[in-house]
CSV table of C-alpha atoms in Angstrom, one decimal:
chain,number,residue,atom,x,y,z
A,1,MET,CA,83.5,90.8,115.4
A,2,SER,CA,85.4,92.4,118.4
A,3,LEU,CA,85.6,89.2,120.4
A,4,LYS,CA,86.6,87.2,117.3
A,5,LEU,CA,89.4,89.7,116.6
A,6,ILE,CA,90.6,89.6,120.2
A,7,ASN,CA,90.6,85.8,120.4
A,8,HIS,CA,92.5,85.5,117.1
A,9,SER,CA,95.1,88.1,118.0
A,10,THR,CA,97.8,87.1,120.5
A,11,ASP,CA,98.5,90.7,121.6
A,12,LEU,CA,94.9,91.6,122.1
A,13,LYS,CA,94.1,88.4,123.9
A,14,ARG,CA,97.1,89.0,126.2
A,15,LEU,CA,95.7,92.4,127.1
A,16,CYS,CA,92.4,90.8,128.1
A,17,ASP,CA,94.0,88.0,130.0
A,18,GLU,CA,96.1,90.4,132.0
A,19,GLY,CA,93.0,92.3,133.0
A,20,TYR,CA,93.0,95.4,130.7
A,21,PHE,CA,89.6,96.5,129.6
A,22,ILE,CA,89.7,96.8,125.8
A,23,GLN,CA,87.1,97.4,123.2
A,24,ILE,CA,87.2,97.5,119.4
A,25,GLN,CA,85.3,100.4,117.7
A,26,GLY,CA,85.7,100.4,114.0
A,27,ALA,CA,89.4,100.0,113.4
A,28,LEU,CA,90.3,101.5,116.7
A,29,LEU,CA,91.6,99.8,119.8
A,30,LEU,CA,90.4,101.4,123.0
A,31,LEU,CA,92.0,100.7,126.4
A,32,ARG,CA,89.5,102.1,128.9
A,33,GLU,CA,89.6,103.0,132.5
A,34,VAL,CA,93.3,104.1,132.6
A,35,PRO,CA,94.0,106.0,135.8
A,36,TYR,CA,96.0,109.3,135.5
A,37,VAL,CA,96.6,112.5,137.4
A,38,ASN,CA,95.3,115.9,136.3
A,39,ALA,CA,96.7,119.4,137.0
A,40,GLN,CA,94.8,119.5,140.4
A,41,ARG,CA,96.6,116.3,141.5
A,42,GLN,CA,93.3,114.3,141.3
A,43,VAL,CA,93.3,110.7,140.1
A,44,LYS,CA,91.0,110.5,137.0
A,45,ILE,CA,90.1,107.8,134.5
A,46,GLY,CA,90.8,108.2,130.8
A,47,THR,CA,90.9,106.1,127.5
A,48,LEU,CA,93.9,105.2,125.4
A,49,ILE,CA,93.2,104.8,121.7
A,50,SER,CA,95.2,103.3,118.9
A,51,PRO,CA,94.4,102.7,115.2
A,52,LEU,CA,94.6,99.0,114.3
A,53,ASN,CA,96.4,97.5,111.4
A,54,LEU,CA,94.7,94.1,110.5
A,55,ALA,CA,95.1,91.1,108.2
A,56,GLY,CA,91.6,89.9,108.1
A,57,ASP,CA,90.6,89.1,111.6
A,58,VAL,CA,94.1,89.1,113.1
A,59,THR,CA,96.2,92.1,114.2
A,60,GLN,CA,99.2,92.9,112.1
A,61,TYR,CA,101.3,95.4,114.0
A,62,ALA,CA,102.9,97.9,111.6
A,63,GLY,CA,105.3,99.6,114.0
A,64,ASP,CA,103.3,102.8,114.6
A,65,HIS,CA,103.9,104.6,117.9
A,66,VAL,CA,101.1,107.2,117.9
A,67,ALA,CA,98.2,106.9,120.3
A,68,TYR,CA,95.3,109.1,121.3
A,69,PHE,CA,94.0,110.0,124.7
A,70,ASP,CA,90.6,111.0,125.9
A,71,GLY,CA,90.9,112.8,129.2
A,72,GLU,CA,92.5,115.8,130.7
A,73,PHE,CA,96.2,116.7,130.2
A,74,PRO,CA,98.1,113.9,132.0
A,75,CYS,CA,100.4,115.0,134.8
A,76,ASN,CA,103.0,113.8,137.2
A,77,ALA,CA,102.1,113.2,140.9
A,78,ASP,CA,103.1,116.8,141.7
A,79,GLY,CA,100.7,118.2,139.1
A,80,THR,CA,103.3,119.1,136.5
A,81,GLN,CA,102.3,118.2,132.9
A,82,ILE,CA,103.9,115.1,131.2
A,83,HIS,CA,105.0,116.9,128.1
A,84,GLN,CA,107.3,114.2,127.0
A,85,ILE,CA,104.6,112.0,125.4
A,86,VAL,CA,102.1,114.7,124.3
A,87,ASN,CA,102.5,115.5,120.6
A,88,SER,CA,99.4,117.8,120.2
A,89,SER,CA,96.4,119.1,122.1
A,90,ASN,CA,93.3,119.3,120.0
A,91,HIS,CA,89.9,117.7,119.9
A,92,VAL,CA,89.9,114.8,117.4
A,93,ASN,CA,86.8,113.0,116.2
A,94,LEU,CA,88.0,109.5,115.2
A,95,GLY,CA,84.6,108.2,114.2
A,96,HIS,CA,82.4,105.4,115.6
A,97,GLY,CA,81.6,107.6,118.6
A,98,VAL,CA,85.2,107.9,119.6
A,99,THR,CA,86.8,111.2,120.4
A,100,ALA,CA,90.2,112.2,121.8
A,101,LYS,CA,91.7,115.4,123.2
A,102,TYR,CA,95.4,114.6,122.9
A,103,THR,CA,97.8,112.9,120.5
A,104,PHE,CA,100.6,110.9,122.1
A,105,SER,CA,103.9,110.2,120.4
A,106,SER,CA,106.5,108.2,122.4
A,107,LYS,CA,108.7,105.5,120.9
A,108,PRO,CA,111.1,103.3,122.9
A,109,PRO,CA,114.6,102.8,121.4
A,110,ASN,CA,113.7,99.6,119.6
A,111,GLY,CA,110.1,100.5,119.0
A,112,TYR,CA,107.0,98.5,120.1
A,113,THR,CA,106.7,94.8,119.4
A,114,ASP,CA,102.9,94.7,119.2
A,115,TYR,CA,99.7,96.3,120.4
A,116,HIS,CA,100.2,94.8,123.9
A,117,HIS,CA,103.6,96.4,124.2
A,118,LYS,CA,102.4,99.7,122.9
A,119,MET,CA,99.2,100.1,125.0
A,120,THR,CA,100.7,98.8,128.3
A,121,THR,CA,103.7,101.1,127.9
A,122,TYR,CA,101.5,104.2,127.5
A,123,ALA,CA,99.2,102.9,130.3
A,124,ALA,CA,102.2,102.6,132.7
A,125,ILE,CA,103.3,106.1,131.9
A,126,LEU,CA,99.9,107.5,132.7
A,127,SER,CA,99.0,105.3,135.7
A,128,ALA,CA,102.4,105.5,137.6
A,129,PRO,CA,101.8,109.0,139.0
A,130,ALA,CA,98.2,108.0,139.9
A,131,ALA,CA,99.6,105.0,141.9
A,132,VAL,CA,101.8,107.5,143.9
A,133,LEU,CA,98.7,109.4,145.0
A,134,GLN,CA,96.4,106.3,145.3
A,135,PRO,CA,98.5,103.2,145.9
A,136,GLY,CA,97.4,100.1,144.2
A,137,VAL,CA,95.5,101.8,141.4
A,138,ASN,CA,96.2,100.6,137.8
A,139,ALA,CA,94.5,100.0,134.5
A,140,ARG,CA,94.0,96.3,135.1
A,141,THR,CA,90.3,96.3,136.0
A,142,PHE,CA,89.5,92.7,134.7
A,143,ARG,CA,86.4,93.9,133.0
A,144,VAL,CA,85.1,91.5,130.3
A,145,PRO,CA,85.2,93.0,126.8
A,146,ASP,CA,81.9,93.4,125.0
A,147,GLU,CA,81.1,92.4,121.5
A,148,GLY,CA,81.4,96.0,120.3
A,149,GLU,CA,79.4,97.7,117.5
A,150,GLU,CA,77.8,95.7,114.7
A,151,SER,CA,79.3,96.4,111.3
A,152,VAL,CA,77.9,96.2,107.8
A,153,PHE,CA,81.3,94.9,106.7
A,154,ASN,CA,82.5,91.3,107.1
A,155,TYR,CA,85.9,92.7,108.2
A,156,ILE,CA,86.9,95.9,109.8
A,157,ASP,CA,87.4,99.1,107.7
A,158,THR,CA,91.0,99.9,108.6
A,159,ALA,CA,91.5,102.3,105.7
A,160,SER,CA,89.3,105.1,107.3
A,161,GLY,CA,91.0,104.7,110.7
A,162,ARG,CA,94.5,104.9,109.2
A,163,ALA,CA,93.5,108.0,107.3
A,164,GLY,CA,91.8,109.6,110.2
A,165,ILE,CA,88.5,110.1,108.4
A,166,GLY,CA,86.4,107.7,110.4
A,167,ALA,CA,84.0,110.4,111.5
A,168,LEU,CA,83.5,111.6,107.8
A,169,THR,CA,82.9,108.0,106.7
A,170,GLN,CA,80.2,107.6,109.3
A,171,ARG,CA,78.2,110.3,107.7
A,172,LEU,CA,77.3,107.7,105.1
A,173,ALA,CA,76.3,105.0,107.6
A,174,THR,CA,72.6,105.9,107.7
A,175,GLU,CA,72.2,105.7,103.9
A,176,GLU,CA,70.1,103.1,102.1
A,177,VAL,CA,71.2,103.3,98.5
A,178,ALA,CA,69.6,101.9,95.3
A,179,LEU,CA,71.5,101.3,92.0
A,180,ILE,CA,69.1,101.1,89.0
A,181,GLY,CA,71.0,99.3,86.2
A,182,LEU,CA,74.2,97.3,86.6
A,183,GLY,CA,75.9,97.8,83.2
A,184,GLY,CA,79.4,99.3,83.0
A,185,THR,CA,78.8,102.4,85.0
A,186,GLY,CA,76.4,100.8,87.4
A,187,SER,CA,78.8,97.9,88.3
A,188,TYR,CA,81.6,100.4,89.0
A,189,LEU,CA,79.2,102.4,91.2
A,190,LEU,CA,78.6,99.2,93.2
A,191,ASP,CA,82.3,98.7,93.6
A,192,LEU,CA,82.7,102.2,95.1
A,193,VAL,CA,79.5,102.3,97.2
A,194,ALA,CA,80.2,98.8,98.6
A,195,LYS,CA,83.4,100.2,100.2
A,196,THR,CA,81.3,102.7,102.3
A,197,PRO,CA,79.3,101.8,105.5
A,198,VAL,CA,75.9,102.4,104.0
A,199,ARG,CA,73.2,100.2,105.6
A,200,LYS,CA,71.9,98.6,102.4
A,201,ILE,CA,72.7,98.6,98.7
A,202,HIS,CA,69.7,97.6,96.6
A,203,LEU,CA,70.5,96.3,93.1
A,204,PHE,CA,67.9,96.5,90.3
A,205,ASP,CA,68.6,94.8,86.9
A,206,PRO,CA,66.7,92.0,85.2
A,207,ASP,CA,69.5,91.1,82.8
A,208,ARG,CA,72.1,88.3,82.8
A,209,PHE,CA,75.9,88.8,83.1
A,210,PHE,CA,77.5,87.8,79.7
A,211,GLN,CA,81.0,87.8,78.4
A,212,HIS,CA,80.9,91.3,77.0
A,213,ASN,CA,79.9,92.6,80.4
A,214,ALA,CA,83.1,91.2,81.9
A,215,PHE,CA,85.2,93.5,79.7
A,216,ARG,CA,83.6,96.7,80.9
A,217,ALA,CA,83.1,96.1,84.6
A,218,PRO,CA,85.2,95.7,87.7
A,219,SER,CA,86.8,92.4,88.9
A,220,ALA,CA,87.6,89.4,86.7
A,221,PRO,CA,85.1,86.5,86.4
A,222,SER,CA,86.3,83.1,85.6
A,223,ILE,CA,85.2,81.3,82.4
A,224,GLU,CA,83.3,78.9,84.5
A,225,GLU,CA,81.2,81.8,86.0
A,226,LEU,CA,80.6,83.1,82.5
A,227,ARG,CA,79.3,79.8,81.3
A,228,GLU,CA,76.6,79.9,83.9
A,229,ALA,CA,75.3,83.3,82.6
A,230,PRO,CA,74.1,84.3,86.1
A,231,LEU,CA,71.7,87.2,86.7
A,232,LYS,CA,73.7,90.4,87.1
A,233,VAL,CA,72.2,91.1,90.5
A,234,ASP,CA,73.1,87.7,91.7
A,235,TYR,CA,76.6,87.8,90.3
A,236,TRP,CA,77.5,91.2,91.7
A,237,ALA,CA,75.8,90.4,95.1
A,238,GLY,CA,78.0,87.3,95.3
A,239,VAL,CA,81.1,89.4,94.6
A,240,TYR,CA,80.5,92.2,97.0
A,241,SER,CA,78.7,90.3,99.7
A,242,LYS,CA,82.2,89.0,100.5
A,243,MET,CA,82.9,92.5,101.8
A,244,HIS,CA,79.5,94.2,102.6
A,245,ARG,CA,76.6,92.5,104.4
A,246,GLY,CA,73.9,94.8,103.1
A,247,ILE,CA,73.7,93.9,99.4
A,248,VAL,CA,70.1,93.2,98.4
A,249,PRO,CA,69.6,91.9,94.8
A,250,HIS,CA,66.3,92.5,92.9
A,251,ALA,CA,66.3,90.8,89.5
A,252,VAL,CA,63.7,93.1,88.1
A,253,ALA,CA,63.4,96.2,86.0
A,254,ILE,CA,61.8,99.1,87.8
A,255,SER,CA,58.3,99.6,86.2
A,256,ASP,CA,55.0,101.2,87.2
A,257,ASP,CA,54.1,97.9,88.9
A,258,ASN,CA,57.0,97.9,91.3
A,259,LEU,CA,57.9,101.5,92.0
A,260,HIS,CA,57.1,100.8,95.6
A,261,LEU,CA,60.4,99.0,95.9
A,262,LEU,CA,62.1,102.4,96.0
A,263,GLU,CA,60.3,103.4,99.2
A,264,GLY,CA,62.6,103.5,102.1
A,265,VAL,CA,65.8,104.3,100.2
A,266,SER,CA,67.7,107.5,100.9
A,267,PHE,CA,69.7,107.9,97.7
A,268,VAL,CA,69.4,106.5,94.1
A,269,PHE,CA,71.9,106.2,91.3
A,270,ILE,CA,70.0,105.9,87.9
A,271,CYS,CA,72.1,104.1,85.3
A,272,ILE,CA,69.6,103.2,82.6
A,273,ASP,CA,68.7,104.7,79.2
A,274,GLY,CA,66.0,107.4,78.8
A,275,GLY,CA,62.4,106.4,78.4
A,276,ALA,CA,59.0,106.6,80.0
A,277,VAL,CA,60.2,104.4,82.9
A,278,LYS,CA,62.9,106.9,83.8
A,279,ARG,CA,60.3,109.6,84.0
A,280,ARG,CA,58.2,107.4,86.3
A,281,ILE,CA,61.2,106.6,88.5
A,282,ILE,CA,62.1,110.3,88.9
A,283,GLN,CA,58.5,111.3,89.6
A,284,LYS,CA,58.4,108.7,92.4
A,285,LEU,CA,61.8,109.8,93.9
A,286,GLU,CA,60.7,113.4,93.8
A,287,ALA,CA,57.4,112.5,95.5
A,288,LEU,CA,59.4,110.6,98.2
A,289,GLY,CA,61.8,113.6,98.6
A,290,VAL,CA,64.8,111.3,97.7
A,291,SER,CA,68.0,112.7,96.2
A,292,PHE,CA,69.3,110.9,93.1
A,293,ILE,CA,72.0,111.0,90.4
A,294,ASP,CA,71.4,110.2,86.8
A,295,VAL,CA,74.4,109.3,84.7
A,296,GLY,CA,74.9,109.3,80.9
A,297,MET,CA,77.7,108.4,78.5
A,298,GLY,CA,77.8,109.1,74.7
A,299,LEU,CA,80.8,108.0,72.7
A,300,GLU,CA,81.4,108.1,68.9
A,301,LEU,CA,83.9,106.4,66.7
A,302,VAL,CA,85.2,109.1,64.3
A,303,ASP,CA,88.3,109.0,62.1
A,304,GLY,CA,89.6,106.0,63.9
A,305,SER,CA,89.3,107.2,67.5
A,306,LEU,CA,86.7,107.5,70.2
A,307,GLY,CA,85.4,110.8,71.6
A,308,GLY,CA,82.4,111.9,73.6
A,309,ILE,CA,80.9,113.1,76.8
A,310,LEU,CA,80.2,111.7,80.2
A,311,ARG,CA,77.4,113.2,82.3
A,312,VAL,CA,76.5,113.3,86.0
A,313,THR,CA,73.3,115.0,86.9
A,314,ALA,CA,72.2,115.3,90.5
A,315,SER,CA,68.7,116.1,91.9
A,316,THR,CA,68.1,117.1,95.5
A,317,PRO,CA,65.0,118.4,97.2
A,318,ASP,CA,66.5,121.9,97.1
A,319,LYS,CA,67.1,121.8,93.3
A,320,ARG,CA,65.2,119.8,90.8
A,321,GLU,CA,63.9,122.0,88.1
A,322,HIS,CA,66.9,121.4,85.8
A,323,ILE,CA,66.0,117.7,85.5
A,324,HIS,CA,62.9,118.7,83.5
A,325,GLN,CA,64.6,121.4,81.5
A,326,GLY,CA,66.6,119.2,79.2
A,327,ARG,CA,69.6,118.2,81.4
A,328,ILE,CA,68.5,114.5,81.0
A,329,SER,CA,66.5,112.8,78.4
A,330,PHE,CA,63.1,111.1,78.9
A,331,GLU,CA,63.0,109.8,75.4
A,332,GLY,CA,63.8,106.3,74.1
A,333,GLY,CA,67.5,107.0,74.4
A,334,GLU,CA,69.9,109.8,75.2
A,335,ASP,CA,69.7,112.8,72.9
A,336,ASN,CA,72.3,113.0,70.1
A,337,VAL,CA,75.6,113.0,72.0
A,338,TYR,CA,74.4,110.2,74.2
A,339,ALA,CA,72.8,108.1,71.4
A,340,SER,CA,75.5,105.5,70.8
A,341,ASN,CA,75.9,102.4,73.0
A,342,ILE,CA,79.7,102.3,72.9
A,343,GLN,CA,81.1,101.6,76.4
A,344,VAL,CA,84.6,101.0,77.7
A,345,ALA,CA,85.7,100.1,81.2
A,346,ASP,CA,87.9,103.2,81.9
A,347,LEU,CA,85.1,105.7,81.0
A,348,SER,CA,82.5,103.7,82.9
A,349,ALA,CA,84.8,103.7,85.9
A,350,LEU,CA,85.3,107.5,85.5
A,351,ASN,CA,81.6,108.2,85.2
A,352,ALA,CA,80.9,106.1,88.3
A,353,THR,CA,83.7,107.9,90.2
A,354,LEU,CA,82.3,111.3,89.3
A,355,ALA,CA,78.9,110.2,90.4
A,356,VAL,CA,80.1,108.9,93.8
A,357,ILE,CA,82.1,112.0,94.4
A,358,LYS,CA,79.0,114.1,93.9
A,359,TRP,CA,77.0,111.8,96.2
A,360,LYS,CA,79.6,112.3,98.9
A,361,LYS,CA,79.6,116.0,98.3
A,362,ILE,CA,75.8,116.1,98.9
A,363,ARG,CA,76.3,114.2,102.1
A,364,GLY,CA,79.1,116.5,103.4
A,365,PHE,CA,82.0,114.0,103.0
A,366,TYR,CA,83.7,116.2,100.4
A,367,ARG,CA,83.9,120.0,100.4
A,368,ASP,CA,81.4,121.4,97.9
A,369,LEU,CA,82.1,125.0,96.9
A,370,GLU,CA,80.1,125.2,93.7
A,371,ARG,CA,77.3,122.9,94.6
A,372,GLU,CA,76.9,121.9,91.0
A,373,HIS,CA,74.1,119.6,90.0
A,374,HIS,CA,75.2,119.0,86.4
A,375,CYS,CA,78.7,117.9,85.4
A,376,MET,CA,80.1,117.0,82.0
A,377,TYR,CA,83.5,115.5,81.1
A,378,THR,CA,84.6,115.8,77.4
A,379,THR,CA,87.2,113.3,76.4
A,380,ASP,CA,89.0,115.0,73.6
A,381,GLY,CA,89.7,118.2,75.5
A,382,ASN,CA,90.0,116.5,78.9
A,383,LEU,CA,87.5,119.2,80.0
A,384,LEU,CA,85.3,119.0,83.1
A,385,THR,CA,82.5,121.6,83.3
A,386,ASN,CA,80.0,122.3,86.1
A,387,SER,CA,76.6,123.9,85.8
A,388,GLU,CA,73.3,124.2,87.6
A,389,CYS,CA,75.1,125.4,90.7
A,390,SER,CA,73.1,126.4,93.8
């Protein structure tokens, strides 16, 4: 992906052609082996880093002028610090194994025209003092760029890089997630999980995608697609494989005969009604030591309007007893408040969002002060309550 991006982007290709050693890590442009001077008047080598703005596999420079630097504080040839370009001095984890010690902020009168202009300007500021002490030294090493890291995405995640949360996002990169049930909530879960760098996303559902599904799920299928009545797993794999390479469809319902399909996953979202099979699934996950989230929705039409409760119940190796003490149902359907089958897209999306937020809390992406394992949202009072905290 790195070489394709470089070859398709005029500014990046120009950097390579002129001998600059660049790499692409996530949505970061690295210009390596840039000479500079430290406080002891020694010539050292550092790395310039810039977030990338992309349009597919082509750079789309957005006018930003901030860069990062991994090295010591850059100095003039006499050892005095170059304060003019240093905006802040603090260790920053940019994700994808990239760290920086300083943030640069220097903007020419008319701004930078592209990434070539930006990176070569910063490189010249850093390397000019080094050339005074060591004539002929510069950042043009004529090293051939490598292919860079392999990604689970078909195009680079520039959102995490722009937000400065690349390191947090990478906490999810080792996950292998399973979604059991691709109804309204399950399909919205897929939409959210597919935007994370998890290694694989296993989809389990034996049903077909019909017209009523289209009105309580993300995206917008065409009437031609609906006429084909595709299997849900195949339809959703086709949609999200455009973005994520790790979608694995299984057109089966989990049963006693295929519980082994859950072996190897690291997290599971359960989006099916209660029943004996749910008990078997949970027993299997507990035996495997796998964390999971079970979701439920119960809506009732009363006096001309809908009301009800959404539920998100988590189970981790450190806290499981509540699962077997009535927080979820193992009967033929959800108890009482969850008994109806009314579903609407907005509440399915909210239920999925609450579940994904909890998953990310468990994995350290979000701050988790209460460490709740059971959360309920009541529609009529707009009330969100937590319980089973640890």
